[in-house]
mmCIF file of C-alpha atoms (C1' of nucleotides) in Angstrom:
data_model
loop_
_atom_site.group_PDB
_atom_site.id
_atom_site.type_symbol
_atom_site.label_atom_id
_atom_site.label_comp_id
_atom_site.label_asym_id
_atom_site.label_seq_id
_atom_site.Cartn_x
_atom_site.Cartn_y
_atom_site.Cartn_z
ATOM 1 C CA MET A 1 -42.003 -13.587 34.719
ATOM 2 C CA ARG A 2 -41.491 -17.322 35.842
ATOM 3 C CA TYR A 3 -43.260 -20.629 34.748
ATOM 4 C CA TRP A 4 -44.510 -23.437 37.030
ATOM 5 C CA LEU A 5 -46.361 -26.412 37.383
ATOM 6 C CA MET A 6 -48.754 -26.880 40.513
ATOM 7 C CA LYS A 7 -50.075 -30.332 41.252
ATOM 8 C CA SER A 8 -53.783 -30.904 42.584
ATOM 9 C CA GLU A 9 -55.846 -33.862 43.169
ATOM 10 C CA PRO A 10 -58.835 -33.385 41.025
ATOM 11 C CA SER A 11 -60.842 -35.027 44.002
ATOM 12 C CA GLU A 12 -59.681 -31.664 45.902
ATOM 13 C CA VAL A 13 -59.567 -28.970 43.133
ATOM 14 C CA SER A 14 -59.914 -29.784 39.651
ATOM 15 C CA ILE A 15 -59.776 -27.502 36.882
ATOM 16 C CA ASP A 16 -63.261 -27.586 36.701
ATOM 17 C CA ASP A 17 -63.626 -26.634 39.870
ATOM 18 C CA LEU A 18 -61.571 -23.469 39.689
ATOM 19 C CA ALA A 19 -63.033 -22.571 36.142
ATOM 20 C CA SER A 20 -66.597 -22.580 38.241
ATOM 21 C CA LEU A 21 -65.465 -20.488 41.184
ATOM 22 C CA PRO A 22 -66.543 -16.942 41.678
ATOM 23 C CA GLY A 23 -63.949 -15.040 40.400
ATOM 24 C CA GLN A 24 -62.184 -18.180 38.903
ATOM 25 C CA SER A 25 -59.450 -17.645 41.454
ATOM 26 C CA ILE A 26 -58.583 -19.821 44.526
ATOM 27 C CA ALA A 27 -55.817 -20.078 47.280
ATOM 28 C CA TRP A 28 -53.610 -22.463 46.597
ATOM 29 C CA TYR A 29 -53.812 -23.682 50.501
ATOM 30 C CA GLY A 30 -52.847 -27.291 52.088
ATOM 31 C CA VAL A 31 -48.939 -26.914 50.669
ATOM 32 C CA ARG A 32 -46.813 -28.340 53.677
ATOM 33 C CA ASN A 33 -43.505 -28.844 52.031
ATOM 34 C CA TYR A 34 -40.737 -26.383 52.755
ATOM 35 C CA GLN A 35 -39.319 -26.353 49.094
ATOM 36 C CA ALA A 36 -42.691 -25.828 47.441
ATOM 37 C CA ARG A 37 -43.554 -23.185 50.227
ATOM 38 C CA ASN A 38 -40.395 -21.170 49.604
ATOM 39 C CA PHE A 39 -41.159 -21.312 45.823
ATOM 40 C CA MET A 40 -44.933 -19.397 46.438
ATOM 41 C CA ARG A 41 -43.399 -17.262 49.138
ATOM 42 C CA ASP A 42 -39.987 -16.082 47.661
ATOM 43 C CA GLN A 43 -40.192 -16.569 43.860
ATOM 44 C CA MET A 44 -43.940 -16.169 42.644
ATOM 45 C CA ARG A 45 -44.988 -12.963 41.277
ATOM 46 C CA VAL A 46 -48.168 -11.841 39.990
ATOM 47 C CA GLY A 47 -48.692 -12.719 36.313
ATOM 48 C CA ASP A 48 -46.479 -15.804 36.585
ATOM 49 C CA MET A 49 -47.971 -18.802 34.643
ATOM 50 C CA VAL A 50 -48.852 -22.017 35.760
ATOM 51 C CA PHE A 51 -49.672 -25.232 34.368
ATOM 52 C CA PHE A 52 -51.986 -26.697 36.607
ATOM 53 C CA TYR A 53 -51.590 -30.683 36.999
ATOM 54 C CA HIS A 54 -53.951 -33.329 38.011
ATOM 55 C CA SER A 55 -52.182 -35.696 40.132
ATOM 56 C CA SER A 56 -53.259 -39.053 42.324
ATOM 57 C CA CYS A 57 -55.952 -39.734 39.884
ATOM 58 C CA ALA A 58 -56.957 -41.875 37.039
ATOM 59 C CA GLU A 59 -55.339 -39.554 34.195
ATOM 60 C CA PRO A 60 -52.414 -37.522 35.824
ATOM 61 C CA GLY A 61 -51.391 -34.832 33.617
ATOM 62 C CA ILE A 62 -51.599 -31.142 32.684
ATOM 63 C CA ALA A 63 -55.089 -30.017 32.749
ATOM 64 C CA GLY A 64 -55.191 -26.362 32.142
ATOM 65 C CA ILE A 65 -53.348 -23.116 32.445
ATOM 66 C CA ALA A 66 -53.503 -20.530 35.311
ATOM 67 C CA VAL A 67 -51.835 -17.272 36.289
ATOM 68 C CA VAL A 68 -50.636 -16.235 39.761
ATOM 69 C CA ASP A 69 -53.432 -13.577 41.014
ATOM 70 C CA LYS A 70 -52.045 -12.517 44.406
ATOM 71 C CA LEU A 71 -48.735 -12.559 46.079
ATOM 72 C CA ALA A 72 -47.914 -15.140 49.128
ATOM 73 C CA TYR A 73 -49.825 -14.653 52.276
ATOM 74 C CA PRO A 74 -50.401 -17.044 55.115
ATOM 75 C CA ASP A 75 -52.193 -19.968 54.459
ATOM 76 C CA GLU A 76 -55.618 -19.765 56.562
ATOM 77 C CA THR A 77 -55.803 -23.453 56.758
ATOM 78 C CA GLN A 78 -52.802 -23.949 59.161
ATOM 79 C CA PHE A 79 -55.069 -22.057 62.048
ATOM 80 C CA ASP A 80 -58.117 -24.158 61.918
ATOM 81 C CA PRO A 81 -57.705 -26.854 64.584
ATOM 82 C CA ALA A 82 -60.783 -28.617 62.643
ATOM 83 C CA GLY A 83 -59.279 -28.878 59.220
ATOM 84 C CA LYS A 84 -56.748 -31.460 58.068
ATOM 85 C CA TYR A 85 -54.149 -28.877 57.412
ATOM 86 C CA PHE A 86 -54.044 -27.751 61.149
ATOM 87 C CA ASP A 87 -50.366 -26.933 62.041
ATOM 88 C CA PRO A 88 -50.280 -26.679 65.880
ATOM 89 C CA LYS A 89 -46.868 -25.243 65.540
ATOM 90 C CA ALA A 90 -48.030 -22.177 63.315
ATOM 91 C CA THR A 91 -49.250 -19.189 65.123
ATOM 92 C CA ARG A 92 -50.816 -15.834 63.399
ATOM 93 C CA GLU A 93 -47.701 -14.040 64.755
ATOM 94 C CA ASN A 94 -45.448 -16.775 63.299
ATOM 95 C CA PRO A 95 -47.221 -18.302 60.673
ATOM 96 C CA ARG A 96 -45.375 -21.366 58.839
ATOM 97 C CA TRP A 97 -47.201 -21.922 55.506
ATOM 98 C CA TYR A 98 -48.045 -19.635 52.810
ATOM 99 C CA ASN A 99 -50.131 -19.452 49.661
ATOM 100 C CA VAL A 100 -50.427 -17.583 46.586
ATOM 101 C CA ASP A 101 -53.901 -17.185 44.946
ATOM 102 C CA VAL A 102 -54.291 -18.654 41.289
ATOM 103 C CA ARG A 103 -56.716 -17.735 38.840
ATOM 104 C CA PHE A 104 -58.155 -19.877 35.663
ATOM 105 C CA LEU A 105 -56.918 -19.000 32.462
ATOM 106 C CA LYS A 106 -58.102 -22.084 30.134
ATOM 107 C CA LYS A 107 -58.678 -25.600 30.171
ATOM 108 C CA THR A 108 -56.483 -27.630 27.833
ATOM 109 C CA PRO A 109 -56.469 -31.062 26.219
ATOM 110 C CA LEU A 110 -55.314 -33.406 29.132
ATOM 111 C CA ILE A 111 -51.547 -33.745 28.410
ATOM 112 C CA SER A 112 -50.985 -37.255 30.324
ATOM 113 C CA ILE A 113 -47.932 -37.558 32.141
ATOM 114 C CA SER A 114 -47.075 -40.443 29.390
ATOM 115 C CA GLU A 115 -47.568 -37.702 26.632
ATOM 116 C CA LEU A 116 -45.059 -35.700 28.349
ATOM 117 C CA ARG A 117 -42.132 -38.686 28.724
ATOM 118 C CA ARG A 118 -43.077 -39.320 24.926
ATOM 119 C CA HIS A 119 -41.161 -35.885 24.360
ATOM 120 C CA PRO A 120 -36.982 -35.645 24.515
ATOM 121 C CA GLU A 121 -37.459 -31.848 24.633
ATOM 122 C CA LEU A 122 -39.146 -32.191 28.077
ATOM 123 C CA GLU A 123 -36.911 -34.862 29.612
ATOM 124 C CA SER A 124 -35.376 -32.704 32.084
ATOM 125 C CA MET A 125 -38.573 -31.616 33.422
ATOM 126 C CA ARG A 126 -38.923 -31.943 37.257
ATOM 127 C CA ILE A 127 -42.346 -33.818 37.270
ATOM 128 C CA LEU A 128 -40.739 -36.663 35.170
ATOM 129 C CA GLN A 129 -37.583 -37.173 37.296
ATOM 130 C CA LYS A 130 -37.528 -40.610 39.031
ATOM 131 C CA GLY A 131 -38.734 -40.152 42.588
ATOM 132 C CA ASN A 132 -40.135 -36.655 42.225
ATOM 133 C CA ARG A 133 -42.789 -35.393 44.833
ATOM 134 C CA LEU A 134 -42.646 -31.727 44.777
ATOM 135 C CA SER A 135 -46.172 -30.374 44.489
ATOM 136 C CA ILE A 136 -45.031 -27.008 43.006
ATOM 137 C CA THR A 137 -41.698 -27.072 40.811
ATOM 138 C CA PRO A 138 -40.176 -24.199 38.385
ATOM 139 C CA VAL A 139 -40.971 -24.895 34.461
ATOM 140 C CA ASP A 140 -38.185 -24.056 32.226
ATOM 141 C CA PRO A 141 -39.345 -21.167 29.713
ATOM 142 C CA SER A 142 -38.084 -23.325 26.931
ATOM 143 C CA GLU A 143 -40.418 -26.260 27.885
ATOM 144 C CA TRP A 144 -43.027 -23.877 28.491
ATOM 145 C CA ASP A 145 -42.920 -22.964 24.846
ATOM 146 C CA TYR A 146 -42.230 -26.415 23.592
ATOM 147 C CA ILE A 147 -45.571 -27.470 25.353
ATOM 148 C CA ASN A 148 -47.838 -24.789 24.267
ATOM 149 C CA ARG A 149 -46.628 -24.912 20.710
ATOM 150 C CA ALA A 150 -45.905 -28.513 20.065
ATOM 151 C CA LEU A 151 -48.785 -30.014 22.495
ATOM 152 C CA LEU A 152 -51.305 -27.231 22.600
ATOM 153 C CA GLY A 153 -50.474 -25.456 19.257
ATOM 154 C "C1'" DG B 1 -53.188 -51.819 46.428
ATOM 155 C "C1'" DC B 2 -48.336 -51.946 45.631
ATOM 156 C "C1'" DC B 3 -43.964 -49.617 46.522
ATOM 157 C "C1'" DA B 4 -40.131 -46.705 45.705
ATOM 158 C "C1'" DA B 5 -38.770 -42.363 46.834
ATOM 159 C "C1'" DC B 6 -38.427 -38.795 49.759
ATOM 160 C "C1'" DG B 7 -39.127 -35.452 53.724
ATOM 161 C "C1'" DT B 8 -39.798 -35.208 58.877
ATOM 162 C "C1'" DT B 9 -39.086 -36.555 63.384
ATOM 163 C "C1'" DG B 10 -36.871 -37.638 67.293
ATOM 164 C "C1'" DG B 11 -33.356 -40.605 70.212
ATOM 165 C "C1'" DC B 12 -28.943 -40.608 71.165
ATOM 166 C "C1'" DG C 1 -25.485 -33.405 64.173
ATOM 167 C "C1'" DC C 2 -26.467 -38.446 62.813
ATOM 168 C "C1'" DC C 3 -29.516 -41.616 60.918
ATOM 169 C "C1'" DA C 4 -33.407 -45.127 61.710
ATOM 170 C "C1'" DA C 5 -38.146 -45.264 62.101
ATOM 171 C "C1'" DC C 6 -41.882 -43.422 60.251
ATOM 172 C "C1'" DG C 7 -45.594 -41.070 57.171
ATOM 173 C "C1'" DT C 8 -46.794 -39.356 52.592
ATOM 174 C "C1'" DT C 9 -46.752 -38.734 47.823
ATOM 175 C "C1'" DG C 10 -48.172 -40.283 43.405
ATOM 176 C "C1'" DG C 11 -47.311 -43.254 39.349
ATOM 177 C "C1'" DC C 12 -48.521 -47.669 38.009
#
DNA sequence: GCCAACGTTGGC
DNA sequence: GCCAACGTTGGC
């Protein structure tokens, strides 16, 4: 089992949005970066644990915990010519983008990025590196444990 | 709104 | 296959 951090803009899908969905599960659609796609397609397994991170907003930070609910499958939004995630180079026979489903587990007190930066134990987290833009990053088990114990305990 | 950092595109 | 130009991300 692996641990991940997945960014979502709360204006798109917030932790509250996820919690109020029927089944509390959602396709992690819209990823258009190959590295992030590969993490979903090649490495994520059902049961992997996820920090749900709010990005591009007033209070960026970890807002909740989710779990991978369904293995990666083609992202439906790449096929919709009217949608903003449409990819003209993708076909049903040869999809380019994949997503997993993620299910709500719990909301947490918001752990802001500045709070995360305050802890030397977390300084190697991808999310805290200069210039990091990846929307999906692996989280080290020791970092996962530390955050749960020291910040959410 | 700024801007550094990064990924992608396309001409050559 | 190089690399300049461009578009995007995302914290501040």
